[in-house]
C-alpha positions as a printed Julia matrix, in Angstrom:
144×3 Matrix{Float64}:
 -11.53    5.63   -6.34
  -9.4     4.34   -9.17
  -9.89    4.07  -12.94
 -13.32    5.73  -13.24
 -14.93    4.97  -16.61
 -17.92    6.83  -18.01
 -20.59    4.62  -19.62
 -21.29    4.93  -23.36
 -24.57    6.78  -22.64
 -22.78    9.18  -20.21
 -25.23    8.33  -17.4
 -23.07    6.02  -15.23
 -19.52    5.75  -13.91
 -17.84    2.41  -13.22
 -14.98    2.67  -10.76
 -12.89    0.68   -8.32
 -13.13    1.71   -4.67
 -10.57    0.76   -2.04
 -12.0    -1.67    0.48
  -8.77   -2.39    2.37
  -5.02   -1.72    2.25
  -4.56   -3.78   -0.94
  -8.11   -4.73   -1.85
 -10.63   -3.15   -4.21
 -14.3    -3.59   -5.16
 -16.06   -2.58   -8.35
 -19.03   -0.18   -8.25
 -21.28    1.67  -10.67
 -22.5     5.13   -9.67
 -25.05    7.36  -11.37
 -23.34   10.26  -13.12
 -24.81   13.73  -12.62
 -23.02   16.45  -14.57
 -25.04   19.17  -12.82
 -25.58   18.19   -9.24
 -24.12   16.62   -6.13
 -22.08   13.44   -6.21
 -24.15   10.32   -5.53
 -24.29    9.19   -1.91
 -22.96    5.77   -0.92
 -26.47    4.35   -0.88
 -26.66    5.03   -4.65
 -23.55    2.94   -5.35
 -24.24   -0.35   -7.13
 -21.82   -3.09   -6.07
 -20.74   -5.18   -9.04
 -18.31   -7.38   -7.13
 -19.06   -8.74   -3.68
 -15.51   -9.81   -2.92
 -12.3    -7.8    -2.64
 -10.56   -9.39   -5.63
 -10.76   -6.6    -8.22
  -7.38   -5.6    -9.63
  -8.18   -1.94  -10.51
  -9.17   -2.08  -14.18
 -12.63   -1.92  -15.71
 -14.14   -1.11  -19.09
 -17.71   -0.84  -20.44
 -18.76   -2.81  -23.5
 -19.52   -0.47  -26.44
 -23.28   -0.81  -25.82
 -22.97   -0.5   -22.0
 -24.52   -3.91  -21.32
 -21.38   -5.6   -19.95
 -18.64   -4.48  -17.61
 -15.2    -6.06  -18.1
 -12.71   -6.04  -15.23
  -9.6    -7.71  -13.89
  -9.97   -9.88  -10.85
  -7.97  -12.31   -8.74
 -11.08  -14.29   -7.78
  -9.59  -17.54   -9.1
  -6.11  -17.0    -7.65
  -4.6   -15.36  -10.77
  -5.17  -11.95  -12.31
  -7.64  -12.67  -15.13
 -10.19  -10.71  -17.17
 -13.82  -11.24  -16.16
 -17.14   -9.81  -17.34
 -20.5    -9.13  -15.72
 -23.71   -8.55  -17.65
 -25.74   -5.55  -16.45
 -29.45   -4.8   -16.4
 -29.96   -2.25  -19.21
 -31.99    0.22  -17.13
 -30.68   -0.08  -13.57
 -27.08   -1.2   -14.35
 -27.39   -3.74  -11.54
 -25.53   -7.03  -12.07
 -27.55   -9.61  -14.02
 -26.45  -13.18  -13.41
 -22.97  -14.27  -12.42
 -19.62  -12.97  -13.69
 -17.79  -15.15  -16.19
 -14.13  -15.44  -17.18
 -13.21  -13.8   -20.5
  -9.48  -14.51  -20.45
  -7.59  -16.68  -17.98
  -3.96  -15.72  -17.44
  -2.67  -18.47  -15.17
   0.75  -18.79  -16.76
   3.78  -17.76  -14.73
   5.61  -16.69  -17.89
   2.82  -14.66  -19.5
   0.58  -12.8   -17.05
  -1.57   -9.76  -16.39
  -0.23   -9.43  -12.84
   3.15   -8.28  -14.16
   1.6    -5.2   -15.74
   1.32   -2.38  -13.22
  -2.1    -0.81  -12.59
  -1.0     2.5   -14.11
  -0.12    0.81  -17.4
  -3.02   -1.63  -17.57
  -6.15   -0.93  -19.56
  -8.67   -2.89  -21.6
  -9.56   -1.63  -25.08
 -12.75   -2.75  -26.83
 -12.83   -1.58  -30.47
 -16.23   -0.49  -31.74
 -17.69   -1.97  -34.88
 -15.45   -5.03  -35.09
 -17.0    -7.96  -36.96
 -16.17  -10.29  -34.12
 -15.73   -9.38  -30.46
 -12.19   -8.21  -29.86
 -10.27   -7.03  -26.85
  -6.81   -5.5   -26.55
  -4.82   -5.5   -23.31
  -1.16   -5.61  -22.25
   0.48   -8.68  -20.75
   3.91   -9.08  -19.16
   6.28  -11.82  -20.19
   8.87  -13.02  -17.7
  11.73  -15.24  -18.78
  15.03  -16.3   -17.33
  18.13  -18.23  -18.23
  20.63  -20.23  -16.24
  24.2   -19.95  -17.47
  26.9   -22.35  -16.49
  30.64  -21.78  -16.68
  33.57  -24.04  -16.06
  35.92  -22.67  -13.4
  39.67  -22.99  -14.13
């Protein structure tokens, strides 16, 4: 498991689980402070493909799960609405922020340094996350 995140109501954990050497899937598990860990049959799959990039975050009210995914060929931020009671996916995921630029990307930020912050109480929806900027120059010199 990687980047486990406790839900705002402290009843669920969203986490990435390794599904291959370099692939991950996103799951929600019931959280039991006093009791055994949930069995695999209790895991709720949020993503059906192996494109998750190891970062997830609950919305402040717990109704949406935000995550990074390479489902469109670039590392982008996606969201999936959740059923309020069961936390099962409701509908299809949608892109929140595309990062398809070579110069400015999410892929350049390592998984240890990447997180999504969602401030509570903002007048308009806001999200804070790091991006990497890659630039280069070509220098020419005249040989004598």
